[in-house]
PDB file of C-alpha atoms in Angstrom:
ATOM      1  CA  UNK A   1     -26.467  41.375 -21.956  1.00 38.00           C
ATOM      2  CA  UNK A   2     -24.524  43.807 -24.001  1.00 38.00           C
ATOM      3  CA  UNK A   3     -25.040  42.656 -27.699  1.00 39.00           C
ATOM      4  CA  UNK A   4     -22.953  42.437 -30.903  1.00 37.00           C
ATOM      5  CA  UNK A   5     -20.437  45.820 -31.513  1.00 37.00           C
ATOM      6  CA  UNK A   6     -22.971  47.881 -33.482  1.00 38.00           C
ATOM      7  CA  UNK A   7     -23.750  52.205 -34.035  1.00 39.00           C
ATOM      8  CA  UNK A   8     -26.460  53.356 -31.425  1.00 39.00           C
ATOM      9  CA  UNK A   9     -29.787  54.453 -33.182  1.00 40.00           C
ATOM     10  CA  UNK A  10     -29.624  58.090 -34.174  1.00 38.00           C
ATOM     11  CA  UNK A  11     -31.963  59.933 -32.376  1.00 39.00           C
ATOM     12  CA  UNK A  12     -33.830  63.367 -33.407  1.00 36.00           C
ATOM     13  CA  UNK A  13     -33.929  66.588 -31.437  1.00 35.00           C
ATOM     14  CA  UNK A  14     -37.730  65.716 -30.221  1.00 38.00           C
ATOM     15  CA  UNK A  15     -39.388  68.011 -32.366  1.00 36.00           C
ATOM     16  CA  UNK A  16     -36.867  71.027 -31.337  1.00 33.00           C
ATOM     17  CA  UNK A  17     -34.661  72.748 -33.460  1.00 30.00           C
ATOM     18  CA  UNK A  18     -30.994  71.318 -33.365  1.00 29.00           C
ATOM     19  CA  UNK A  19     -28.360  74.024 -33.875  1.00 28.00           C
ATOM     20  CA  UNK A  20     -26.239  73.678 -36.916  1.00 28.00           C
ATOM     21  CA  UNK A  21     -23.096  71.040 -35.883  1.00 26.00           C
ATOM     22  CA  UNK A  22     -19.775  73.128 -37.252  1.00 29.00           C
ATOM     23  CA  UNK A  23     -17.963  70.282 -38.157  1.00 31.00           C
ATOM     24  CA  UNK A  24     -14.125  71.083 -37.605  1.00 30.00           C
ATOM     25  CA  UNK A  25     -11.105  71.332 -40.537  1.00 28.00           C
ATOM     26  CA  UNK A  26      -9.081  69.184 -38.783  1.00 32.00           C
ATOM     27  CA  UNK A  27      -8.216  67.889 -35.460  1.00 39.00           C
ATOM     28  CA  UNK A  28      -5.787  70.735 -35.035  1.00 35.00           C
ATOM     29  CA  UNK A  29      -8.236  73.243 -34.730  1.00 35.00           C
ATOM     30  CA  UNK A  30      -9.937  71.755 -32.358  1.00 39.00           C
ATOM     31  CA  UNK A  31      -6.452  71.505 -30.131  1.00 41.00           C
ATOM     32  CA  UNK A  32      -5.819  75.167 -31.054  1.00 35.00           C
ATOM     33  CA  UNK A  33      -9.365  75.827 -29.144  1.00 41.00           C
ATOM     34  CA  UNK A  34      -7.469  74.565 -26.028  1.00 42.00           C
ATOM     35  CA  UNK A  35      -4.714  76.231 -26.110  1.00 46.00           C
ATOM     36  CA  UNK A  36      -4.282  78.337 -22.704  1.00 48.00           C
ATOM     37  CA  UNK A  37      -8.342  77.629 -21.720  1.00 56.00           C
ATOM     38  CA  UNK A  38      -9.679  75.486 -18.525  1.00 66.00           C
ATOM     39  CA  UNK A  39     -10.200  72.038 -19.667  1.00 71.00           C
ATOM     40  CA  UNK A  40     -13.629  71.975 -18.797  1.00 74.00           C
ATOM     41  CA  UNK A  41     -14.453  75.394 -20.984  1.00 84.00           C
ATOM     42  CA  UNK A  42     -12.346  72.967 -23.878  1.00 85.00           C
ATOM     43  CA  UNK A  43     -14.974  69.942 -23.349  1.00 87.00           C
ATOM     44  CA  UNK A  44     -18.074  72.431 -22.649  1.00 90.00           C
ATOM     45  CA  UNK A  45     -17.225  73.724 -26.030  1.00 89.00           C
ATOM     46  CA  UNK A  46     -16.547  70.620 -27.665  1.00 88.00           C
ATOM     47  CA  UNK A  47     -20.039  69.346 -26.737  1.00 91.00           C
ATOM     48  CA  UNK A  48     -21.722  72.023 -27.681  1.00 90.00           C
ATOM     49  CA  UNK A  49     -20.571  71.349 -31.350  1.00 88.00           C
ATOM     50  CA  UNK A  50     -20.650  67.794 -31.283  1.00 87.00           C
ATOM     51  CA  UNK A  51     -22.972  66.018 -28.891  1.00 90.00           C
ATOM     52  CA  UNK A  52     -26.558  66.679 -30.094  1.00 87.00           C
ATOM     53  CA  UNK A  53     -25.694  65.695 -33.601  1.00 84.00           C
ATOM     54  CA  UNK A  54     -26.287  61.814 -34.943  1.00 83.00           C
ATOM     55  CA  UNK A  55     -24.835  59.488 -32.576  1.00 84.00           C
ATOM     56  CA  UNK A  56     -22.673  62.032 -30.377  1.00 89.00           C
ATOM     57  CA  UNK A  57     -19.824  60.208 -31.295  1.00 88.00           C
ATOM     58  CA  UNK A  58     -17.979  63.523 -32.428  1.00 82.00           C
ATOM     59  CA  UNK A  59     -18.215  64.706 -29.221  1.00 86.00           C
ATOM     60  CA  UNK A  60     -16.637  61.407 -27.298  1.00 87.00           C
ATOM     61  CA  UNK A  61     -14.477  59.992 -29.612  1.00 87.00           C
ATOM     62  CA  UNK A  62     -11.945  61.942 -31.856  1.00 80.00           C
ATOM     63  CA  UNK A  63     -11.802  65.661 -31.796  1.00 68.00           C
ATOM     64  CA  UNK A  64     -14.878  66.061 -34.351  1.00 64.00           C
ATOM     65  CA  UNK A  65     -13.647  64.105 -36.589  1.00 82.00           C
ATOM     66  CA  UNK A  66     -15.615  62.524 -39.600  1.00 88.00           C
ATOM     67  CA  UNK A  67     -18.797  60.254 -39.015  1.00 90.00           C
ATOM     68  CA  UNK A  68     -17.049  57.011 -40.716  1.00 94.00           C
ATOM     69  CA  UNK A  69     -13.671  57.283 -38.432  1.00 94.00           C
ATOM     70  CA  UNK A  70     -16.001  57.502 -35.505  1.00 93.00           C
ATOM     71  CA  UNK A  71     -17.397  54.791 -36.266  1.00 94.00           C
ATOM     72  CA  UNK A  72     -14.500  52.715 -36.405  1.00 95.00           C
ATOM     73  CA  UNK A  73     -13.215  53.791 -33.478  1.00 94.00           C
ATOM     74  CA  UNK A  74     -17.119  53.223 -31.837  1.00 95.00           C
ATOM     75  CA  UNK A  75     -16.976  49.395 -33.615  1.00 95.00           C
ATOM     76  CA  UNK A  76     -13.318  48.631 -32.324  1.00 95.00           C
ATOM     77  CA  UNK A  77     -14.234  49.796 -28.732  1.00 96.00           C
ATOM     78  CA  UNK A  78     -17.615  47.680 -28.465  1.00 96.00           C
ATOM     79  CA  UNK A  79     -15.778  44.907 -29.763  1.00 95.00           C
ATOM     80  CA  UNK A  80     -13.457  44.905 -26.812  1.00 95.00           C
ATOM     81  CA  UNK A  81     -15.779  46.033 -24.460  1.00 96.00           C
ATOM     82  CA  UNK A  82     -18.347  43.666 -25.212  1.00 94.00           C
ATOM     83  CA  UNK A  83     -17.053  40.623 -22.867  1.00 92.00           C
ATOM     84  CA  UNK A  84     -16.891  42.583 -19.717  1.00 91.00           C
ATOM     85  CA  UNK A  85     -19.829  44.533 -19.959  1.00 90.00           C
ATOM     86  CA  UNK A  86     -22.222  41.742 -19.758  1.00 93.00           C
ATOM     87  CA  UNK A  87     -24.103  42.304 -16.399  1.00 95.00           C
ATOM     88  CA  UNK A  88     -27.007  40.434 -14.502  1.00 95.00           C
ATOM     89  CA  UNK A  89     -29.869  42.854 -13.932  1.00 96.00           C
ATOM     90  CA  UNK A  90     -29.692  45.285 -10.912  1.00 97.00           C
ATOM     91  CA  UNK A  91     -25.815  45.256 -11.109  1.00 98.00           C
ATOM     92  CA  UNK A  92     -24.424  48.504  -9.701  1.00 98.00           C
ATOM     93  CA  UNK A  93     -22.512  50.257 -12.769  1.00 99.00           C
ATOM     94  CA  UNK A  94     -20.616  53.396 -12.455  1.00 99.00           C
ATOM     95  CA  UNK A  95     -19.472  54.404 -15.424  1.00 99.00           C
ATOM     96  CA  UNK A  96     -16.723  57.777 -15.210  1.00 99.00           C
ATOM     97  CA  UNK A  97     -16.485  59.966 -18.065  1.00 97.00           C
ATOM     98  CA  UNK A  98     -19.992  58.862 -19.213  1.00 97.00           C
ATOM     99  CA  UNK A  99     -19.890  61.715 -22.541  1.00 95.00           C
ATOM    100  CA  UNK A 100     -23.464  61.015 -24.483  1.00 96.00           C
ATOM    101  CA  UNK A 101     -23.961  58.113 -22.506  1.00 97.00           C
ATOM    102  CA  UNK A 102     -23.204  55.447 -25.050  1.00 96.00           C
ATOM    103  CA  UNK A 103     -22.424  52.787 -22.864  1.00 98.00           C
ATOM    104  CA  UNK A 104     -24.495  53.667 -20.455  1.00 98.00           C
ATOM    105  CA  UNK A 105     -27.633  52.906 -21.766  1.00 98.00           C
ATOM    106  CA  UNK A 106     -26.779  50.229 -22.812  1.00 96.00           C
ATOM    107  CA  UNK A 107     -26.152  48.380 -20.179  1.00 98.00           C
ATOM    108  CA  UNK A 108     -29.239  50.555 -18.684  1.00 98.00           C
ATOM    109  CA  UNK A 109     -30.997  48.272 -21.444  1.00 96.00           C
ATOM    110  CA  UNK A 110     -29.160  45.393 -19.924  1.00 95.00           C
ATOM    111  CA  UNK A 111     -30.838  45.693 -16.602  1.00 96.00           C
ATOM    112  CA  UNK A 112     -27.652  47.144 -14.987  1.00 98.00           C
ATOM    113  CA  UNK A 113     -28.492  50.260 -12.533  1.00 98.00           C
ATOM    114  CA  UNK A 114     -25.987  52.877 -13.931  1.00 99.00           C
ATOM    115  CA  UNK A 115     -24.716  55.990 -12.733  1.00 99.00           C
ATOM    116  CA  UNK A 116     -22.976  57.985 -15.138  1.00 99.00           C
ATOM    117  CA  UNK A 117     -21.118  61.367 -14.165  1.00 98.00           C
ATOM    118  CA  UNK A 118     -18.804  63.708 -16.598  1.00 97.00           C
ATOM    119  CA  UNK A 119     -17.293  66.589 -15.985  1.00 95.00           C
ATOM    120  CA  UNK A 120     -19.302  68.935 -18.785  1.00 95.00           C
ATOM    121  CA  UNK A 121     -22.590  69.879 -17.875  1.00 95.00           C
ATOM    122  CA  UNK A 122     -23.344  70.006 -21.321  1.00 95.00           C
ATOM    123  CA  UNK A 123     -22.574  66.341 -21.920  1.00 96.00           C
ATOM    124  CA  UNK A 124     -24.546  65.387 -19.139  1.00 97.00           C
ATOM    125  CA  UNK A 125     -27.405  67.508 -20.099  1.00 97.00           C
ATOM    126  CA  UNK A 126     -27.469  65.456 -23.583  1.00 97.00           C
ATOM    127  CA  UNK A 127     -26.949  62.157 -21.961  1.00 98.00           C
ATOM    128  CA  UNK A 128     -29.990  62.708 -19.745  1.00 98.00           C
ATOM    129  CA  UNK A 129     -31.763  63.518 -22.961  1.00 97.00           C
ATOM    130  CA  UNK A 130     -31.250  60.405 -24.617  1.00 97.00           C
ATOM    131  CA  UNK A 131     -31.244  57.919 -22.232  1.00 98.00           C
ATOM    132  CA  UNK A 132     -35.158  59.819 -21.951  1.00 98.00           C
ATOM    133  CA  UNK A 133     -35.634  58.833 -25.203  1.00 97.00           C
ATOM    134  CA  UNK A 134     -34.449  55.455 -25.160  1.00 97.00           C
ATOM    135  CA  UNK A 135     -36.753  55.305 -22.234  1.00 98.00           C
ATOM    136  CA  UNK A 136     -33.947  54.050 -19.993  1.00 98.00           C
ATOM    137  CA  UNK A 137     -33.674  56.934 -17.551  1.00 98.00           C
ATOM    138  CA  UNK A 138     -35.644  54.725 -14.900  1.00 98.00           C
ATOM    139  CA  UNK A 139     -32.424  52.626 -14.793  1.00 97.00           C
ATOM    140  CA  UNK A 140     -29.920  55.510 -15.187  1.00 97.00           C
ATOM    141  CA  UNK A 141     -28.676  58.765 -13.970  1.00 98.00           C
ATOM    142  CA  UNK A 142     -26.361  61.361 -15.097  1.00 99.00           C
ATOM    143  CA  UNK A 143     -24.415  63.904 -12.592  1.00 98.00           C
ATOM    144  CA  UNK A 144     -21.826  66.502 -13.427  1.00 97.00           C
ATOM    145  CA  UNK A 145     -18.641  65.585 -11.505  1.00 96.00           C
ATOM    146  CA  UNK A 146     -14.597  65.431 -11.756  1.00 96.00           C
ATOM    147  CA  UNK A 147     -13.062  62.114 -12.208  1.00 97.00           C
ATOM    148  CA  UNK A 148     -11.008  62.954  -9.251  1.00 97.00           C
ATOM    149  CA  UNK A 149     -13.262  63.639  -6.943  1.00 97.00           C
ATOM    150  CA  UNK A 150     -15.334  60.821  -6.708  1.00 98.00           C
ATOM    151  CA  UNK A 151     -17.833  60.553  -3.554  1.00 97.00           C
ATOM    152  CA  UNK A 152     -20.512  57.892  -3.384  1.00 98.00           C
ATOM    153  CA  UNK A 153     -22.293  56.380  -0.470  1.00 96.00           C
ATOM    154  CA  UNK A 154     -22.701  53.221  -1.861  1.00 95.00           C
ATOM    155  CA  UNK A 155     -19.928  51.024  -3.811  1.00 98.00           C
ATOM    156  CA  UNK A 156     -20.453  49.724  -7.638  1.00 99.00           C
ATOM    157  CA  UNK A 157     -19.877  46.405  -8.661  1.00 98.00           C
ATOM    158  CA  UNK A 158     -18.299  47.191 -11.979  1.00 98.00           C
ATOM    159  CA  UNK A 159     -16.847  50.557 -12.958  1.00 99.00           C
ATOM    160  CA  UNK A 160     -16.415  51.677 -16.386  1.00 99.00           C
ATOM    161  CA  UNK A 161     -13.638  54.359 -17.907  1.00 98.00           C
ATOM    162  CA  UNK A 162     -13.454  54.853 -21.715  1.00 98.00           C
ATOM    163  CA  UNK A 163     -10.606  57.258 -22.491  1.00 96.00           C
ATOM    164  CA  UNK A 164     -10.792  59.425 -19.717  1.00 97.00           C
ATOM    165  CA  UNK A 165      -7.689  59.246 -18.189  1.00 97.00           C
ATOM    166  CA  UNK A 166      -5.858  60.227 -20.994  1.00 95.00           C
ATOM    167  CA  UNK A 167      -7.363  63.226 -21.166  1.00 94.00           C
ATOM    168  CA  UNK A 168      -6.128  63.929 -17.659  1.00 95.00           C
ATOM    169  CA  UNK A 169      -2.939  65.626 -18.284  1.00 94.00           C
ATOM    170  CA  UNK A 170      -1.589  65.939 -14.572  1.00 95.00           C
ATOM    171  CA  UNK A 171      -0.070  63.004 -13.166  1.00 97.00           C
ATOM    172  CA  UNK A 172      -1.511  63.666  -9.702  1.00 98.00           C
ATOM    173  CA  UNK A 173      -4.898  64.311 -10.722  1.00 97.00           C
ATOM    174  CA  UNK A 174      -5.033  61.215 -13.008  1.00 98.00           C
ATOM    175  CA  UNK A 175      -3.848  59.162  -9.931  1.00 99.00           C
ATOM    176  CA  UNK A 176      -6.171  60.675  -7.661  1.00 99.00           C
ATOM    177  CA  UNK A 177      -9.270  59.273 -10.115  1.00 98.00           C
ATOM    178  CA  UNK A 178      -7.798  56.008 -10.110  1.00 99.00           C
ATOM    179  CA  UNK A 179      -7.646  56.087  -5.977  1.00 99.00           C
ATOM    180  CA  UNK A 180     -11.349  57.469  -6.316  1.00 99.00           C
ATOM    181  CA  UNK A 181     -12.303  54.566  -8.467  1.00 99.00           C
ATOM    182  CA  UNK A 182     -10.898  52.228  -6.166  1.00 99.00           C
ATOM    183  CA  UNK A 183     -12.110  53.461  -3.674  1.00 98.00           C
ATOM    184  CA  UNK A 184     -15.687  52.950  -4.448  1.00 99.00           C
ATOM    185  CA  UNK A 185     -15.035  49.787  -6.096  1.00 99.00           C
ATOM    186  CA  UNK A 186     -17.710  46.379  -4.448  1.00 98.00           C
ATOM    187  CA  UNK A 187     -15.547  43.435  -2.883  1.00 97.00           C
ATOM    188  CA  UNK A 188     -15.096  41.396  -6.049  1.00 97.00           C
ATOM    189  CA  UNK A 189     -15.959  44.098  -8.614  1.00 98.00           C
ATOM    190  CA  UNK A 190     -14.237  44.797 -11.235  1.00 98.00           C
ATOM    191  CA  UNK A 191     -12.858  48.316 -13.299  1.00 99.00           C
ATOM    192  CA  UNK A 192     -12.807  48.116 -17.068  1.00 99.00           C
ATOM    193  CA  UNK A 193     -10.068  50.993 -18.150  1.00 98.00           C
ATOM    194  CA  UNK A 194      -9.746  51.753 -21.523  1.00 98.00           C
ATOM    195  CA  UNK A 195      -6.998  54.067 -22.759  1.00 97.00           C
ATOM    196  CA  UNK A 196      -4.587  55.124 -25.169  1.00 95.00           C
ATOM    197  CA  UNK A 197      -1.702  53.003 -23.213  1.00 96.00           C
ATOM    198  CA  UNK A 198       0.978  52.390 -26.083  1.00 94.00           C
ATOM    199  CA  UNK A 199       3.769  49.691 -24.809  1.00 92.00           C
ATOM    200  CA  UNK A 200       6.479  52.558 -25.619  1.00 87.00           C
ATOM    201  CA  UNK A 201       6.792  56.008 -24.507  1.00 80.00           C
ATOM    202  CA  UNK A 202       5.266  58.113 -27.609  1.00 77.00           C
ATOM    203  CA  UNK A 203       4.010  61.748 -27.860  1.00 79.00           C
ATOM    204  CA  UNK A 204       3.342  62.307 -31.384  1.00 78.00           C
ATOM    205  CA  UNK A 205      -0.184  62.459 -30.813  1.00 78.00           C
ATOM    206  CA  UNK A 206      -0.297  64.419 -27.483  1.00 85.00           C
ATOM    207  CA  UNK A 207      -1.513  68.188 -27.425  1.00 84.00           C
ATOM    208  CA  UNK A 208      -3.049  70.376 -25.242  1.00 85.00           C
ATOM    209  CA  UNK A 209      -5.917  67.948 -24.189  1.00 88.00           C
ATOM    210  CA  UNK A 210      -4.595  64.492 -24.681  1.00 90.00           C
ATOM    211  CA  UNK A 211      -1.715  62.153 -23.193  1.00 92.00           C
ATOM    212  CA  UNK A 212      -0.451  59.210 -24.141  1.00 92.00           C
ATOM    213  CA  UNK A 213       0.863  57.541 -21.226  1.00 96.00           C
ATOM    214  CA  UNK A 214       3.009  54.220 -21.688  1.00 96.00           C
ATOM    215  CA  UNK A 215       1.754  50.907 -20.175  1.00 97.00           C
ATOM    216  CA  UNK A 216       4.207  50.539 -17.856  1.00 97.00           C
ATOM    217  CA  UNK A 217       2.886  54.274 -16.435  1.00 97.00           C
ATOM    218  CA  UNK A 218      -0.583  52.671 -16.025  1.00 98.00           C
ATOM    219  CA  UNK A 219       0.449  49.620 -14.167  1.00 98.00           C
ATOM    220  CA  UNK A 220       2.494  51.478 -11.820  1.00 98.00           C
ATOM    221  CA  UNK A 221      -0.257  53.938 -11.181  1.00 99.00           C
ATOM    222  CA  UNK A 222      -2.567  50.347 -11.036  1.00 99.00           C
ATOM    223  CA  UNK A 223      -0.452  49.534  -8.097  1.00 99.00           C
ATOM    224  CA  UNK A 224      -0.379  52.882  -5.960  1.00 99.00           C
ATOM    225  CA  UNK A 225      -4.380  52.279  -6.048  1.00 99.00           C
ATOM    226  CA  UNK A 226      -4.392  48.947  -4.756  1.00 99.00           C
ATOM    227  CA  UNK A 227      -5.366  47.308  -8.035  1.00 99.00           C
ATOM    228  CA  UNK A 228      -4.285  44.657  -9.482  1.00 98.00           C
ATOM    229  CA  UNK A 229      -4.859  43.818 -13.382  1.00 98.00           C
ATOM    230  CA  UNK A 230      -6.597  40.569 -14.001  1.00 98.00           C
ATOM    231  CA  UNK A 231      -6.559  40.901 -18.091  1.00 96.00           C
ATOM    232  CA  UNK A 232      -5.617  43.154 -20.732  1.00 96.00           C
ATOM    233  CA  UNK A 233      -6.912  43.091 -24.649  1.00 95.00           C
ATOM    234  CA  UNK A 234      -5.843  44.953 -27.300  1.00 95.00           C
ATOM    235  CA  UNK A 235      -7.660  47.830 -29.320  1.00 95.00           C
ATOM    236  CA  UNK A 236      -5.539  48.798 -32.121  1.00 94.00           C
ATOM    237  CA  UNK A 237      -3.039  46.740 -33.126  1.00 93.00           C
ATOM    238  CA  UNK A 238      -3.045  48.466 -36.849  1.00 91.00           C
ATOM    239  CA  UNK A 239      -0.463  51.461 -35.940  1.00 85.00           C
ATOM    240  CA  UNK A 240      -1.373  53.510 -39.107  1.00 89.00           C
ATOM    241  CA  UNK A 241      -3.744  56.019 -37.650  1.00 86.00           C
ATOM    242  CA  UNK A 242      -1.303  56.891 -34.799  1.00 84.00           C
ATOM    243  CA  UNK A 243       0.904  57.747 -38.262  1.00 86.00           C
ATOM    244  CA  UNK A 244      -1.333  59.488 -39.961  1.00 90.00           C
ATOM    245  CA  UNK A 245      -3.693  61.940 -37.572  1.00 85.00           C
ATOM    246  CA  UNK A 246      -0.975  64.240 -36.499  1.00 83.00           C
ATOM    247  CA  UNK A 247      -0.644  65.242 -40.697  1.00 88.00           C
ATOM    248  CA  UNK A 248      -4.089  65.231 -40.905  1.00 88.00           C
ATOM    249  CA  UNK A 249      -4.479  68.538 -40.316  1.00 84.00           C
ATOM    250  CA  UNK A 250      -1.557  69.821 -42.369  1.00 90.00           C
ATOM    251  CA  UNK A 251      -3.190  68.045 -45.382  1.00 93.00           C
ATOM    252  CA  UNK A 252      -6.069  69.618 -47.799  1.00 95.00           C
ATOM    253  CA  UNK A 253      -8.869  68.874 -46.608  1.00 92.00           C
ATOM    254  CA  UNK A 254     -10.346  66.241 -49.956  1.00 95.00           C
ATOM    255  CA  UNK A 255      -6.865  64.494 -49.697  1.00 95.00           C
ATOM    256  CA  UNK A 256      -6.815  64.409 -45.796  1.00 94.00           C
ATOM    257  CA  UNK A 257     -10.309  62.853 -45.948  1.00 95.00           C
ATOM    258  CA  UNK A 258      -9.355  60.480 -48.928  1.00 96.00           C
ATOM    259  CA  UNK A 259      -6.401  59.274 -46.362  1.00 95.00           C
ATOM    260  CA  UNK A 260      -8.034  58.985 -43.884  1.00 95.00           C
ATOM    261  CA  UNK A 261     -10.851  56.606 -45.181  1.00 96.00           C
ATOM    262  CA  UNK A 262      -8.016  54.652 -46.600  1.00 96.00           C
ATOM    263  CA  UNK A 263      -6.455  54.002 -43.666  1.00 95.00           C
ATOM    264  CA  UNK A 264      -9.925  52.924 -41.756  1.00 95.00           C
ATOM    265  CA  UNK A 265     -10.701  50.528 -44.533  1.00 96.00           C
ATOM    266  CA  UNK A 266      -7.687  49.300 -43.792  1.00 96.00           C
ATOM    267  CA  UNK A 267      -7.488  49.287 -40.065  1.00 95.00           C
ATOM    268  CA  UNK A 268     -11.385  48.143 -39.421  1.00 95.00           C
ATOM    269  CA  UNK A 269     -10.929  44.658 -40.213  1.00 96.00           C
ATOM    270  CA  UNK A 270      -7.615  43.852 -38.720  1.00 95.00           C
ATOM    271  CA  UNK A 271      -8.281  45.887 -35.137  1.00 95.00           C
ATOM    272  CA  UNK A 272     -11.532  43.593 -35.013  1.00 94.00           C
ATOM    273  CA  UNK A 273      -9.646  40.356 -35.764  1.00 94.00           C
ATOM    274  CA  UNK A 274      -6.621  41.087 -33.766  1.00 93.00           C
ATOM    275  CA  UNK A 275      -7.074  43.121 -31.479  1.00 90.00           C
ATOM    276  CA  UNK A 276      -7.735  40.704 -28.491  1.00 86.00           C
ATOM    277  CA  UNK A 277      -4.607  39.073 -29.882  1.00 85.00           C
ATOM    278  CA  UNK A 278      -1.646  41.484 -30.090  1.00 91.00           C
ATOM    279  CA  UNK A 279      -2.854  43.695 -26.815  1.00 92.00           C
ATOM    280  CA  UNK A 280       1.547  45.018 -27.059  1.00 90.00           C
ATOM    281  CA  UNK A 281       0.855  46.753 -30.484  1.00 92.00           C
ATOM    282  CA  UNK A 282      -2.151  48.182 -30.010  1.00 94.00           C
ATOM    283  CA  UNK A 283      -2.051  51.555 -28.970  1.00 92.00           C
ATOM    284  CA  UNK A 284      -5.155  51.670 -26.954  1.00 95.00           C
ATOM    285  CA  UNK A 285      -5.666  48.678 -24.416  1.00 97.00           C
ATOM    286  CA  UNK A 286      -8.409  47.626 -22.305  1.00 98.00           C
ATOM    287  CA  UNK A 287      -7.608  46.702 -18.875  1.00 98.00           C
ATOM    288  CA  UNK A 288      -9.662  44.600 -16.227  1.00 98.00           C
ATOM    289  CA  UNK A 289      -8.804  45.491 -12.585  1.00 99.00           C
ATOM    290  CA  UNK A 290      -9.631  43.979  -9.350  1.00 99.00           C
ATOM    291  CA  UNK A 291      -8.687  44.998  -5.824  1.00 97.00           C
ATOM    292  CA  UNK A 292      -5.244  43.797  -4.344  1.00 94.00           C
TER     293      UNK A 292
END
């Protein structure tokens, strides 16, 4: 059973020398990296810098970004996900867009037999890694592969997404993971989607790796995979980050920072008493789907 919402352990390099983690100005910087390169070369990079470092969560969560915002948005996540991921032991878990691995050793530690695949070799290099040292690898395993393009001999009971799909920026492509996921999904299994899903149209976070599609985009696209939605919670009811990240990297850096822990002091208490509540403000939502 996946427990209370809490920070994975940290876990050292195993004796080896960890490179130096360049910790970015701003999130701008990191979309400036992006700018006219493959996706893939974007997220190799972006692991590189981020995923060997603490809890990887610079890597997988937002754009480098300091430790205590990324573990908000870690604490805010596990909180939703928390209900869904509870699994009986042996449970087939695919979970797409697996970064470090946070959530899938976890429910590795559950019991669950996971499969976790990413696109960046990189990532999945590090999430082998620690799932070794967690001594969970017997339970999981980690393979480099595109979101849309799927291809499993054997279905999975539950599938997991964690803001994947937003980073999908073609419409077709993004569709053609959700058919994949489908596709693979057990008779009476279930797909837990979460994604930046706002109930309004609203691109004043987008760049050059990131999209954030409207709810009424998602359901629609539900549909054309044969899924239907069985239960939606909220994330991130709080709208002042959505607000305040695309100055953050306009700012100086001390009062950008200073900002930006205001606002999570803020946001951290009210996401995890609320969110569930208001799922129409929240700018992330979870979604539960089921086959039609």
């Amino acid at each position: 059973m996946v427990g209370a919402p809490r920070l994975p352990r940290p876990l050292s390099a195993g004796g080896t020398v960890t490179p130096r983690i360049v910790d970015m100005e701003s999130a701008d910087s990191m979309q400036v990296s992006a700018r006219g390169a493959p996706a893939h070369t974007y997220w190799e990079t972006r692991a590189r810098r981020f995923a060997r470092g603490g809890w990887g969560l610079r890597a997988v969560c937002s754009y480098g970004m300091p430790g205590f915002y990324n573990g908000y948005i870690h604490l805010v996540q596990a909180c939703a996900l928390r209900r869904w991921l509870r699994v009986a032991p042996g449970v087939r878990v695919l979970d797409v867009g697996c970064g470090v691995g946070r959530w899938s050793r976890r429910l590795a530690a559950s019991g669950a037999r996971v499969t976790g695949t990413d696109l960046v070799p990189a990532m999945v290099a590090e999430a082998r890694r620690r799932a070794r040292a967690e001594h969970v690898d017997d339970r999981c395993e980690f393979l480099q592969c595109d979101a849309a393009e799927l291809s499993f001999e054997q279905p999975f009971d539950v599938i997991l997404c964690v803001t994947v799909l937003q980073h999908i920026l073609d419409p077709d492509r993004m569709q053609m993971a959700l058919d994949r996921m489908s596709a693979h999904l057990a008779p009476g299994g279930r797909i837990v989607l979460l994604e930046a899903a706002p109930a309004w149209s609203d691109a004043r976070c987008n760049t050059s790796v990131f999209t954030a599609r409207d709810e009424r985009t998602f359901h629609e696209a539900f549909a054309r995979a044969g899924l239907g939605c069985t239960a939606i919670h909220g994330i991130d009811p709080l709208p002042l980050k959505t607000r305040f990240l695309p100055l953050y990297g306009r700012l100086p850096r001390p009062l950008a920072l200073l900002g930006l822990a205001a606002i999570t002091a803020v946001s951290l208490p009210y996401d995890l008493l609320f969110g569930g509540r208001q799922p129409q403000r929240s700018w992330h939502k979870l979604f539960v789907l089921t086959r039609t």
